[in-house]
mmCIF file of C-alpha atoms in Angstrom:
data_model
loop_
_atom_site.group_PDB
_atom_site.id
_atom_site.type_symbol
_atom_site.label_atom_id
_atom_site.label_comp_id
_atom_site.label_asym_id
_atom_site.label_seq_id
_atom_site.Cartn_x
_atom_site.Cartn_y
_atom_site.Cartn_z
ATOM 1 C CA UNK A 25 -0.407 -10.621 -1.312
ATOM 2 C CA UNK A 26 2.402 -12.954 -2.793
ATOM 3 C CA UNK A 27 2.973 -13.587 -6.168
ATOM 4 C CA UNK A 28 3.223 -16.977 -7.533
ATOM 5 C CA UNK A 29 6.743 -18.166 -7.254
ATOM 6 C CA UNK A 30 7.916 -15.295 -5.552
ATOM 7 C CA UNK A 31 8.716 -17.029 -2.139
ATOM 8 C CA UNK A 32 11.336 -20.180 -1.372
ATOM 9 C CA UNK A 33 10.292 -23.064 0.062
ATOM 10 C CA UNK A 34 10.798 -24.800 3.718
ATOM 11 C CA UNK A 35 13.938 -26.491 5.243
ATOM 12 C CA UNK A 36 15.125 -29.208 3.071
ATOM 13 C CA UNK A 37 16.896 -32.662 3.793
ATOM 14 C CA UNK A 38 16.736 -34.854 6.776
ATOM 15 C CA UNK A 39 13.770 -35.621 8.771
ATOM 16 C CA UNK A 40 12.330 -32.079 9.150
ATOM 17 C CA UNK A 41 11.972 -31.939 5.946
ATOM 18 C CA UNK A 42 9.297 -34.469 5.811
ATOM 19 C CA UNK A 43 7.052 -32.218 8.125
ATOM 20 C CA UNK A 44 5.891 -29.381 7.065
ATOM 21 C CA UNK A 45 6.846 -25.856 8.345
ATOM 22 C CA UNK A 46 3.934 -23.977 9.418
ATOM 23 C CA UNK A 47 4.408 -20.525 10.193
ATOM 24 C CA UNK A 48 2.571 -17.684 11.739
ATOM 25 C CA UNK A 49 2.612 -14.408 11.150
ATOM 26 C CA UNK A 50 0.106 -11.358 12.442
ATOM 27 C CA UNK A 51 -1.094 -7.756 12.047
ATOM 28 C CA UNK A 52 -3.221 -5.019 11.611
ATOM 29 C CA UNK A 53 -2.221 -4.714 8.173
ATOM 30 C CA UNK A 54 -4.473 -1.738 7.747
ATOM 31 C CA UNK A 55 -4.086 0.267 4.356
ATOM 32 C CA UNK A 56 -1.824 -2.841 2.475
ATOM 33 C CA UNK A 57 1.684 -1.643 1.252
ATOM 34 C CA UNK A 58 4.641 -3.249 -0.608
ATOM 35 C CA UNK A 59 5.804 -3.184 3.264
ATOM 36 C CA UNK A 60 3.602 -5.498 4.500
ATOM 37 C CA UNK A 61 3.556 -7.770 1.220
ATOM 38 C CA UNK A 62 7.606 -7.601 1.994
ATOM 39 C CA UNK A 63 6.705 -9.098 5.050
ATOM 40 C CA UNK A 64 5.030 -11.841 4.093
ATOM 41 C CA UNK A 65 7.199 -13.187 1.017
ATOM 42 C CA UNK A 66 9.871 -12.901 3.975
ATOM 43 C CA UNK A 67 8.046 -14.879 6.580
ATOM 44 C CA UNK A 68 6.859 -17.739 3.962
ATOM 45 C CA UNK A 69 10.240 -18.406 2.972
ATOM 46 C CA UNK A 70 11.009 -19.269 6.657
ATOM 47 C CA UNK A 71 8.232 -22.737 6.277
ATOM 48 C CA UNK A 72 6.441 -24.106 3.636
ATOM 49 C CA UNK A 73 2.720 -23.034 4.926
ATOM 50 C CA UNK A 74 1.929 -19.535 5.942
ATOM 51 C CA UNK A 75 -1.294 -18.560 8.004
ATOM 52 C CA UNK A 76 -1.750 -14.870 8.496
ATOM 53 C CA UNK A 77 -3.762 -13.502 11.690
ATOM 54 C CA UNK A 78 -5.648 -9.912 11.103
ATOM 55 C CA UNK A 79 -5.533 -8.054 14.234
ATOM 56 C CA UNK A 80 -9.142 -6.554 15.127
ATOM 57 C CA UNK A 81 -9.657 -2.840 15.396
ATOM 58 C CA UNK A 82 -7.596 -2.553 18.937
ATOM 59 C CA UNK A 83 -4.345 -3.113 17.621
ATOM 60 C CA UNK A 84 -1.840 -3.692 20.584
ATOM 61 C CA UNK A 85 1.696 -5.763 21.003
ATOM 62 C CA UNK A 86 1.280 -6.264 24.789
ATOM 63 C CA UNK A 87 -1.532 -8.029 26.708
ATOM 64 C CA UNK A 88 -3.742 -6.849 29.594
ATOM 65 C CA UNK A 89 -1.418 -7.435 32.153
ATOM 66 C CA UNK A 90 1.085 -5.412 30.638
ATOM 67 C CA UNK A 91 2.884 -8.727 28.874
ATOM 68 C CA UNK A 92 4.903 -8.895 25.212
ATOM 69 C CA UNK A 93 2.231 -10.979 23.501
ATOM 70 C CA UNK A 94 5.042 -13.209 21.781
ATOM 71 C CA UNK A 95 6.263 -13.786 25.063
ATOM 72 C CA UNK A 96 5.847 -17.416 25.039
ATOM 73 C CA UNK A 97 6.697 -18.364 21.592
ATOM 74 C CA UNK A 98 9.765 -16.448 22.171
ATOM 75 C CA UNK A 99 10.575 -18.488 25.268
ATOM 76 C CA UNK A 100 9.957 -21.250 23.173
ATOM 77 C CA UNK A 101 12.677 -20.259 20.829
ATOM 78 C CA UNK A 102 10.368 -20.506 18.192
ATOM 79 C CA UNK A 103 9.874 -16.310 17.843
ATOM 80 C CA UNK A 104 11.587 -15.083 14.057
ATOM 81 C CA UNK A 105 11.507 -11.349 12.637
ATOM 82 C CA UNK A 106 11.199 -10.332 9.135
ATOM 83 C CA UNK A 107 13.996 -7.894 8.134
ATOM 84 C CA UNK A 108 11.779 -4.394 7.949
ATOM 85 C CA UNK A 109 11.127 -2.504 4.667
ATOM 86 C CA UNK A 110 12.946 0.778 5.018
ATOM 87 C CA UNK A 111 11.157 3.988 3.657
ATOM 88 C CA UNK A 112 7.496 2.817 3.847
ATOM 89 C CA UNK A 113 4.757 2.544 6.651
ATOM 90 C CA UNK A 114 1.301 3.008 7.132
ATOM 91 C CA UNK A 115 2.049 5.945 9.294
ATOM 92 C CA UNK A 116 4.055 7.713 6.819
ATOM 93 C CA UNK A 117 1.593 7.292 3.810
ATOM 94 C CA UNK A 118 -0.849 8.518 6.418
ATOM 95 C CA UNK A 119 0.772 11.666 7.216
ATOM 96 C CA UNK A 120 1.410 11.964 3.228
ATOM 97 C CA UNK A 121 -2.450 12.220 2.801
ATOM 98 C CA UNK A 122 -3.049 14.762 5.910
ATOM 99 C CA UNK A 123 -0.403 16.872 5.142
ATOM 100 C CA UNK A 124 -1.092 16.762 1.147
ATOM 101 C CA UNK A 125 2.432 17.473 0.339
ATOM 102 C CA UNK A 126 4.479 16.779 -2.562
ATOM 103 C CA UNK A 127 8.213 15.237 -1.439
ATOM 104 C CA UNK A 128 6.988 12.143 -1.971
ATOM 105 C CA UNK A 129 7.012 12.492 -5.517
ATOM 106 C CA UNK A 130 10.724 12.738 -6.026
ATOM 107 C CA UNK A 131 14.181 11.539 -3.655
ATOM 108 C CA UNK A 132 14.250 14.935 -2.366
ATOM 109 C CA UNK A 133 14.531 15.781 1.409
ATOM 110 C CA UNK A 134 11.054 16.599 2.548
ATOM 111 C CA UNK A 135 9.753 19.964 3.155
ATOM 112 C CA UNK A 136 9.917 21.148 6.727
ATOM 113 C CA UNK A 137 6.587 21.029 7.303
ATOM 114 C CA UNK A 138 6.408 17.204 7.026
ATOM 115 C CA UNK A 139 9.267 16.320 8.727
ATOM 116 C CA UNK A 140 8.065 18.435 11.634
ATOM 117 C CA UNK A 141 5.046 16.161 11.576
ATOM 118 C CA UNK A 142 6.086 12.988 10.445
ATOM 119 C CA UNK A 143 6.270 12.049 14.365
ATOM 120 C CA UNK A 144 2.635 13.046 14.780
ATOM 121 C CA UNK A 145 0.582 10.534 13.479
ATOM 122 C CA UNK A 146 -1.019 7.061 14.944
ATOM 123 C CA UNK A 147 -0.327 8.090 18.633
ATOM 124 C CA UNK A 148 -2.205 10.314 21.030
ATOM 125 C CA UNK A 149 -0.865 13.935 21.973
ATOM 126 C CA UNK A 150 0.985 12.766 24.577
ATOM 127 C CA UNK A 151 2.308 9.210 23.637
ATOM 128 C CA UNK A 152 5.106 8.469 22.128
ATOM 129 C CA UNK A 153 5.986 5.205 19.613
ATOM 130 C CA UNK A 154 9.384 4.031 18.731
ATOM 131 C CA UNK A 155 7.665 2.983 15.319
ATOM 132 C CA UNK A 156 6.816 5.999 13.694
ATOM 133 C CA UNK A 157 10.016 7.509 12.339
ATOM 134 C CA UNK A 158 10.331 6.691 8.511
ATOM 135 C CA UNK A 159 13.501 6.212 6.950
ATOM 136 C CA UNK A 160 13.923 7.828 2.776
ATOM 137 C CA UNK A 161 12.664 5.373 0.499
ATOM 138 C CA UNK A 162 15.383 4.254 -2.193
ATOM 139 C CA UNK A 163 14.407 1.799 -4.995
ATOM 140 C CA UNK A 164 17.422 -0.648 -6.170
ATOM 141 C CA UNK A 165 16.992 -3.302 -8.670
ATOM 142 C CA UNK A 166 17.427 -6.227 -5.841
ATOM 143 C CA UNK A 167 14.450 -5.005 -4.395
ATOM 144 C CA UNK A 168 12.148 -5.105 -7.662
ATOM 145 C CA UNK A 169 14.105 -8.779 -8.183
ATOM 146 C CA UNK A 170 12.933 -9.530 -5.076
ATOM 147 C CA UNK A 171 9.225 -9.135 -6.545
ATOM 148 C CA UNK A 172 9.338 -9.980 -9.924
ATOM 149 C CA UNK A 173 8.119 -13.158 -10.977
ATOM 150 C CA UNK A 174 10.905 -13.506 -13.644
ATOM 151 C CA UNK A 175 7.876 -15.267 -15.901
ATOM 152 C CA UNK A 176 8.314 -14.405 -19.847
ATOM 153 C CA UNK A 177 5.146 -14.564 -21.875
ATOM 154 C CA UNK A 178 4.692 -18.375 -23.141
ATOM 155 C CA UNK A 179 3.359 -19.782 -26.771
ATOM 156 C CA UNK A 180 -0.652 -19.411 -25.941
ATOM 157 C CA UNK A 181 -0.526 -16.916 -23.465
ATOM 158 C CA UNK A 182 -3.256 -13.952 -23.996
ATOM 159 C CA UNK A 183 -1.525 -10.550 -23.494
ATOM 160 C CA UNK A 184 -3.857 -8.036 -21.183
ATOM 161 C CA UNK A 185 -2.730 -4.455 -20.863
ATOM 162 C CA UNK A 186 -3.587 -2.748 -17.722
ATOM 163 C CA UNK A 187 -2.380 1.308 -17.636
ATOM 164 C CA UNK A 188 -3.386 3.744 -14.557
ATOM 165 C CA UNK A 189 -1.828 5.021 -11.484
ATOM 166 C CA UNK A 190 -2.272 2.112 -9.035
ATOM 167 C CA UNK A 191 -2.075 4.157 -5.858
ATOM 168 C CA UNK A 192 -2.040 3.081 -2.296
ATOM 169 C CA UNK A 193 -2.798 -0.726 -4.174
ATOM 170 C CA UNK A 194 -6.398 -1.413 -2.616
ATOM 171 C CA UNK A 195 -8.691 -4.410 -2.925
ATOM 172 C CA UNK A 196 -10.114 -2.365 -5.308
ATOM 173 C CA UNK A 197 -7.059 -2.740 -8.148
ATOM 174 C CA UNK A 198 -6.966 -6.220 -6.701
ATOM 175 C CA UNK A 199 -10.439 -7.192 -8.033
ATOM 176 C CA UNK A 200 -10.347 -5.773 -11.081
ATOM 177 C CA UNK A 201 -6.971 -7.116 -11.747
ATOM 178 C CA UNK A 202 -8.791 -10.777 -10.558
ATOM 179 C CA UNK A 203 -11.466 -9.931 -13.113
ATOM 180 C CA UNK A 204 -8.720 -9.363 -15.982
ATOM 181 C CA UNK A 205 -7.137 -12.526 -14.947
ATOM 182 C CA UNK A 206 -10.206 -14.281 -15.553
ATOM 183 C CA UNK A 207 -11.086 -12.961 -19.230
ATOM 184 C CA UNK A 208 -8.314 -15.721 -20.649
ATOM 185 C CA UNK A 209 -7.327 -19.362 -20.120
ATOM 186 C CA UNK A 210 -3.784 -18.274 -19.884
ATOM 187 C CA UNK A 211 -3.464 -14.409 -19.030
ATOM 188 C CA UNK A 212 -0.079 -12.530 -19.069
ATOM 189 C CA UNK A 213 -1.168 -9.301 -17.442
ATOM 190 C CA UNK A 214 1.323 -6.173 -18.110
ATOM 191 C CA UNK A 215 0.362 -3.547 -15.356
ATOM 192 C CA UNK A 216 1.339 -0.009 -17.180
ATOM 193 C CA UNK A 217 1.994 2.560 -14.161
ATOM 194 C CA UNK A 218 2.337 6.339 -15.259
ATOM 195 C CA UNK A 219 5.081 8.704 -14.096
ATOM 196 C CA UNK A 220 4.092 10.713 -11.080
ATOM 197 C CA UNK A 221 3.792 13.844 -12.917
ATOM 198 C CA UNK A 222 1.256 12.743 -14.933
ATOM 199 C CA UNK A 223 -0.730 11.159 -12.234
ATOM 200 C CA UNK A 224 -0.569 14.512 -10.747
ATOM 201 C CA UNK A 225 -1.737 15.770 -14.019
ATOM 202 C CA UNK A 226 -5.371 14.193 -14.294
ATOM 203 C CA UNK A 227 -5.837 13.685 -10.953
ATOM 204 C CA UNK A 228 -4.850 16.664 -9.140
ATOM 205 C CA UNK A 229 -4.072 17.237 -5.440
ATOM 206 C CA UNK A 230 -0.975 15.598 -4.103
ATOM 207 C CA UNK A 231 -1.738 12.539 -5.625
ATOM 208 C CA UNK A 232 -0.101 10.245 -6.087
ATOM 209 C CA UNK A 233 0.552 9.255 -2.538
ATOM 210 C CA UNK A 234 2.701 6.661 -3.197
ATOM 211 C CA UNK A 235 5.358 7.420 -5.997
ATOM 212 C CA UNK A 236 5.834 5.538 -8.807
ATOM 213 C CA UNK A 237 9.152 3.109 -7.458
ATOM 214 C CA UNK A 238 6.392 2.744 -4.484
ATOM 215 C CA UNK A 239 3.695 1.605 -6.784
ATOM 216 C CA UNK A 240 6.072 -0.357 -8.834
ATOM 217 C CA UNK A 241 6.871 -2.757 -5.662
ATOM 218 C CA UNK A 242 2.739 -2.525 -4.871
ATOM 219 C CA UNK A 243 1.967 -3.950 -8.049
ATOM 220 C CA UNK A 244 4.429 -6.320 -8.637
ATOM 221 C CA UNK A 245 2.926 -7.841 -5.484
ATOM 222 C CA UNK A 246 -0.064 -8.881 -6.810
ATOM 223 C CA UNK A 247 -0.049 -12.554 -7.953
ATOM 224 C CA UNK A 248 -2.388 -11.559 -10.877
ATOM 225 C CA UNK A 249 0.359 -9.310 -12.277
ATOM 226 C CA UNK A 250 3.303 -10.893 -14.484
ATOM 227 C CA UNK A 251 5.334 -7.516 -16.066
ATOM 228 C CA UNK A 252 5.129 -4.204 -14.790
ATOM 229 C CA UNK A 253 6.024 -1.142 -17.722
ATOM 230 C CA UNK A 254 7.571 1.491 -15.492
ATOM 231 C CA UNK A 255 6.496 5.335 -16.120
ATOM 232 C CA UNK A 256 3.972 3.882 -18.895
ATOM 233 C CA UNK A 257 3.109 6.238 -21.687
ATOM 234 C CA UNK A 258 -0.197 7.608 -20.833
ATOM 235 C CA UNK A 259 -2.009 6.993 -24.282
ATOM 236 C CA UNK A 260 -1.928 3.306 -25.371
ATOM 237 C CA UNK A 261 0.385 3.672 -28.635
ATOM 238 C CA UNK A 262 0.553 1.718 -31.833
ATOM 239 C CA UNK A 263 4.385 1.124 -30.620
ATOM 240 C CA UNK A 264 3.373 -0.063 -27.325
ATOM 241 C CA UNK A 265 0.911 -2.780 -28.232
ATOM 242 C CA UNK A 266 3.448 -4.012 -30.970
ATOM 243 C CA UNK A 267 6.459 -4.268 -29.036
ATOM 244 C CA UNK A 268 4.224 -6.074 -26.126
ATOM 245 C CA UNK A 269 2.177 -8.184 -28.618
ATOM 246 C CA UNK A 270 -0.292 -7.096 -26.705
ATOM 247 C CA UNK A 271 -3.949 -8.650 -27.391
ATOM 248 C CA UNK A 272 -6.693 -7.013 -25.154
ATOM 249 C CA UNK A 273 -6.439 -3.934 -23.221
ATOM 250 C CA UNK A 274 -8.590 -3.316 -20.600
ATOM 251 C CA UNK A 275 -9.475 -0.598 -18.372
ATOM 252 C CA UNK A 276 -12.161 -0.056 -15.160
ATOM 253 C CA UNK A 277 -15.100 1.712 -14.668
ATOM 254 C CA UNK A 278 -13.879 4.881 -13.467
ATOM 255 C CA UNK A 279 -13.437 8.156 -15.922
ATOM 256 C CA UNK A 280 -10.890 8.270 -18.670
ATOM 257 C CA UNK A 281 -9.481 12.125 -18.286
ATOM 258 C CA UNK A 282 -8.374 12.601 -22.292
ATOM 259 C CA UNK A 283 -4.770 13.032 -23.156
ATOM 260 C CA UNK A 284 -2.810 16.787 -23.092
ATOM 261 C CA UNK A 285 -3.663 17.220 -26.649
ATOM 262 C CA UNK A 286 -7.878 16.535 -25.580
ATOM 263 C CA UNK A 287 -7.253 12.725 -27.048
ATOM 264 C CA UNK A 288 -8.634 9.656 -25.773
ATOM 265 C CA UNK A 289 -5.844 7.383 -24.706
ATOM 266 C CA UNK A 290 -7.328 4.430 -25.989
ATOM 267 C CA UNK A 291 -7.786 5.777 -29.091
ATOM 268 C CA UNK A 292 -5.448 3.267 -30.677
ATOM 269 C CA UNK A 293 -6.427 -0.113 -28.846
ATOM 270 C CA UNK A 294 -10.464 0.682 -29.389
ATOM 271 C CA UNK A 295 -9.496 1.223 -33.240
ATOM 272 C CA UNK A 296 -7.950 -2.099 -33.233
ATOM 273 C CA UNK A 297 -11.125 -3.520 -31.544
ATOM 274 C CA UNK A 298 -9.350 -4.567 -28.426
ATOM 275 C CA UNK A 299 -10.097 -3.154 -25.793
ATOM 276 C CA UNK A 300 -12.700 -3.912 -22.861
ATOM 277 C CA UNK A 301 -14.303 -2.245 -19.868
ATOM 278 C CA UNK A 302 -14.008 -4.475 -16.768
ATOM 279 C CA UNK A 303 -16.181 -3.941 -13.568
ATOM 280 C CA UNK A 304 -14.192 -4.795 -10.762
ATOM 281 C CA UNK A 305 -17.654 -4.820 -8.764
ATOM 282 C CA UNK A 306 -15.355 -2.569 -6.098
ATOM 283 C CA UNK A 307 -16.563 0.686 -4.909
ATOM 284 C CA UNK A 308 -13.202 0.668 -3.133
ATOM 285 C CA UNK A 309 -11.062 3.725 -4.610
ATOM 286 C CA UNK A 310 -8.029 5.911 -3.695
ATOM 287 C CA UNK A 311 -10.022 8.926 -3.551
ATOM 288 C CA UNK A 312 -12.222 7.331 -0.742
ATOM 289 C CA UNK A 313 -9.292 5.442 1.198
ATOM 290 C CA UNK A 314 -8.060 9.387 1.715
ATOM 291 C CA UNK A 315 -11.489 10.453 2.504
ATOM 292 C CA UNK A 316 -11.901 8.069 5.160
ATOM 293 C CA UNK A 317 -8.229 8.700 6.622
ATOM 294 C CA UNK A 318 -9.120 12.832 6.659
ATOM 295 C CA UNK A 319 -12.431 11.688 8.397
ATOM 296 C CA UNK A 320 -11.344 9.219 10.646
ATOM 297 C CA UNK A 321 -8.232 11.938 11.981
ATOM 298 C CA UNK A 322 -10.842 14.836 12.267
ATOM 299 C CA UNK A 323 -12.873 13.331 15.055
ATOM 300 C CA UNK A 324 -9.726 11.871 16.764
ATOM 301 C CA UNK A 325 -8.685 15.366 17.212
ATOM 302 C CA UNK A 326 -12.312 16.134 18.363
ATOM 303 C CA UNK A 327 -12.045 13.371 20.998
ATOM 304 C CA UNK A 328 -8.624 14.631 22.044
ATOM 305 C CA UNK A 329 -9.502 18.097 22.291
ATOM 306 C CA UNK A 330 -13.482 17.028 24.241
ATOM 307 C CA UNK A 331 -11.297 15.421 26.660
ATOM 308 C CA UNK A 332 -8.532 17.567 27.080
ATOM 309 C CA UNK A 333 -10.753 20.246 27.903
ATOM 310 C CA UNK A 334 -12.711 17.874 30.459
ATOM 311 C CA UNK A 335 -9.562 16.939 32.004
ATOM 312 C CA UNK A 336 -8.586 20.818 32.164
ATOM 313 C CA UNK A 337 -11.871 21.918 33.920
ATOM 314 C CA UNK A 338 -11.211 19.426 36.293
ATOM 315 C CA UNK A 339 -7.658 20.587 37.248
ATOM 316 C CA UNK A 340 -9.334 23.992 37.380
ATOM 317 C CA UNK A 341 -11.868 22.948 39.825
ATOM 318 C CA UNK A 342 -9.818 21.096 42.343
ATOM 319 C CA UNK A 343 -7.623 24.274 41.833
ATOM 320 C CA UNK A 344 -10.778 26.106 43.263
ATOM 321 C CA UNK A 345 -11.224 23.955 45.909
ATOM 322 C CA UNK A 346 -7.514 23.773 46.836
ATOM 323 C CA UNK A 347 -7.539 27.957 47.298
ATOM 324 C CA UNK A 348 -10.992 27.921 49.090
ATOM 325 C CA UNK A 349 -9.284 25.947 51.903
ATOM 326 C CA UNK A 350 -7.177 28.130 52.149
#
């Protein structure tokens, strides 16, 4: 996803510039992250047209005889890399759900346990991939810049408050987020994102997987999004919607765990008659993404240990057979 704005344009001057830069860029892009949308703001900026290939469910880099498949583009000379996101990839947010550990949460070392395993994930028991190991992540201001639209709120503009945790972004948050958009001529959205803690707090677990500088980058992704509040206050406040002018505040269909004190955090915004359910018409959520993941690993190791056994009771028979000539 790329916000509006967010990436530079082609080559400019001369004769080139006349003809537009079309680039190409390709993936599985399974379970979207601030990586991937990294990515892509970084590859658009290279042309002035971006296509984007979706790899299909056998994800590979080389081709059936054993070939890079950018191969010829790359003899070609017309082969570019983007510069990687450090401190995020699919693998690691999918060991984060498996091992349903906490580090994540904070700039702390991780616990033994999932550095042990951090290795383990997206390869077979006996493969190896040079892609795997996941540097800390480390939030710095150039890389929310990097982001941000920049866009203040203009003369017109209807002001749409968003709050929740926004973990592991999904097309889920993307559709309601589309839906909000839609509810004005001229939205400003403001994406509220609560402090880890209190994600933990209502929803238990080790969520969230992603912390909140994760999120923050996740969000701010999202062309639908103009302003992201930071560690959000988890009950919409009279001081909040003042200082944001904000006019509608909206919120999806799933449950609304009350505040610490047993308040509703809308309390304020429904007194003020503002605020509106939105059905993102989604069934897409967090809690399922993790599901499937947990699913989808169980039977892998259920393959892997079906045919490591096979593959042992065959060693054992030619074993046999290797004594009974003698």
């Amino acid at each position: 996803m790329l916000r509006n704005g967010a990436a530079g344009g082609g080559p400019a001057g001369g004769a080139a510039a006349q003809r537009p830069v079309r680039v190409w860029c390709d993936g599985c892009y399974d379970m979207v992250h601030y990586g991937h949308s990294n990515q892509l703001r970084q590859a658009r900026a290279m042309g002035d047209y971006l296509i984007v290939g979706v790899h299909t469910d056998d994800d590979i880099t080389l081709t059936v005889d054993g070939k890079d498949t950018y191969e010829e583009v790359k003899t070609a000379g017309r082969y570019r890399e983007c510069k990687r996101t450090q401190g995020v990839s699919t693998t690691d947010l999918v060991g984060r759900m498996l091992l349903m550990t906490k580090a994540h949460h904070s700039n702390i070392d991780e616990d033994l346990d999932y550095r042990k395993h951090t290795d383990n994930f997206g390869k077979g028991p006996k493969g190896h991939s040079p892609w795997t190991g996941v540097s800390q992540f480390l939030q710095t201001s150039q890389k929310i810049i990097q982001f941000a639209s920049g866009k203040e709120p203009q003369p017109g503009d209807t002001i749409i408050y968003v709050a929740g945790a926004f973990d592991l972004f999904h097309i889920g948050h993307v559709d309601f987020l589309e839906k909000v958009h839609q509810l004005a001529e001229k939205p400003y959205i403001i994406a509220g994102l609560h402090f880890d803690q209190e994600v933990n707090r209502y929803k238990g677990k080790n969520y969230p997987i992603m912390n909140i500088h994760e999120r923050t980058l996740s969000v701010l992704a999202c062309r639908y999004v103009s302003e992201v509040v930071i560690g959000a206050p988890y009950a919409v406040t009279a001081d909040l919607l003042d200082h944001f002018r904000v006019t509608l505040v909206c919120h999806g269909m799933t449950e609304v765990v009350p505040d610490k004190d047993g308040s509703d955090p809308y309390e304020e915004p429904k007194r003020r008659g503002i605020f509106q359910l939105v059905d993102s018409g989604s069934n897409l959520t967090t809690d399922l993404i993790v599901q499937r993941i947990i699913k989808n690993r169980l039977e892998f190791e259920a393959r892997n240990q079906k045919k490591e056994a096979k593959e042992l009771a065959v060693l054992e028979a030619m074993k046999r057979l290797e004594e009974e000539k003698h």
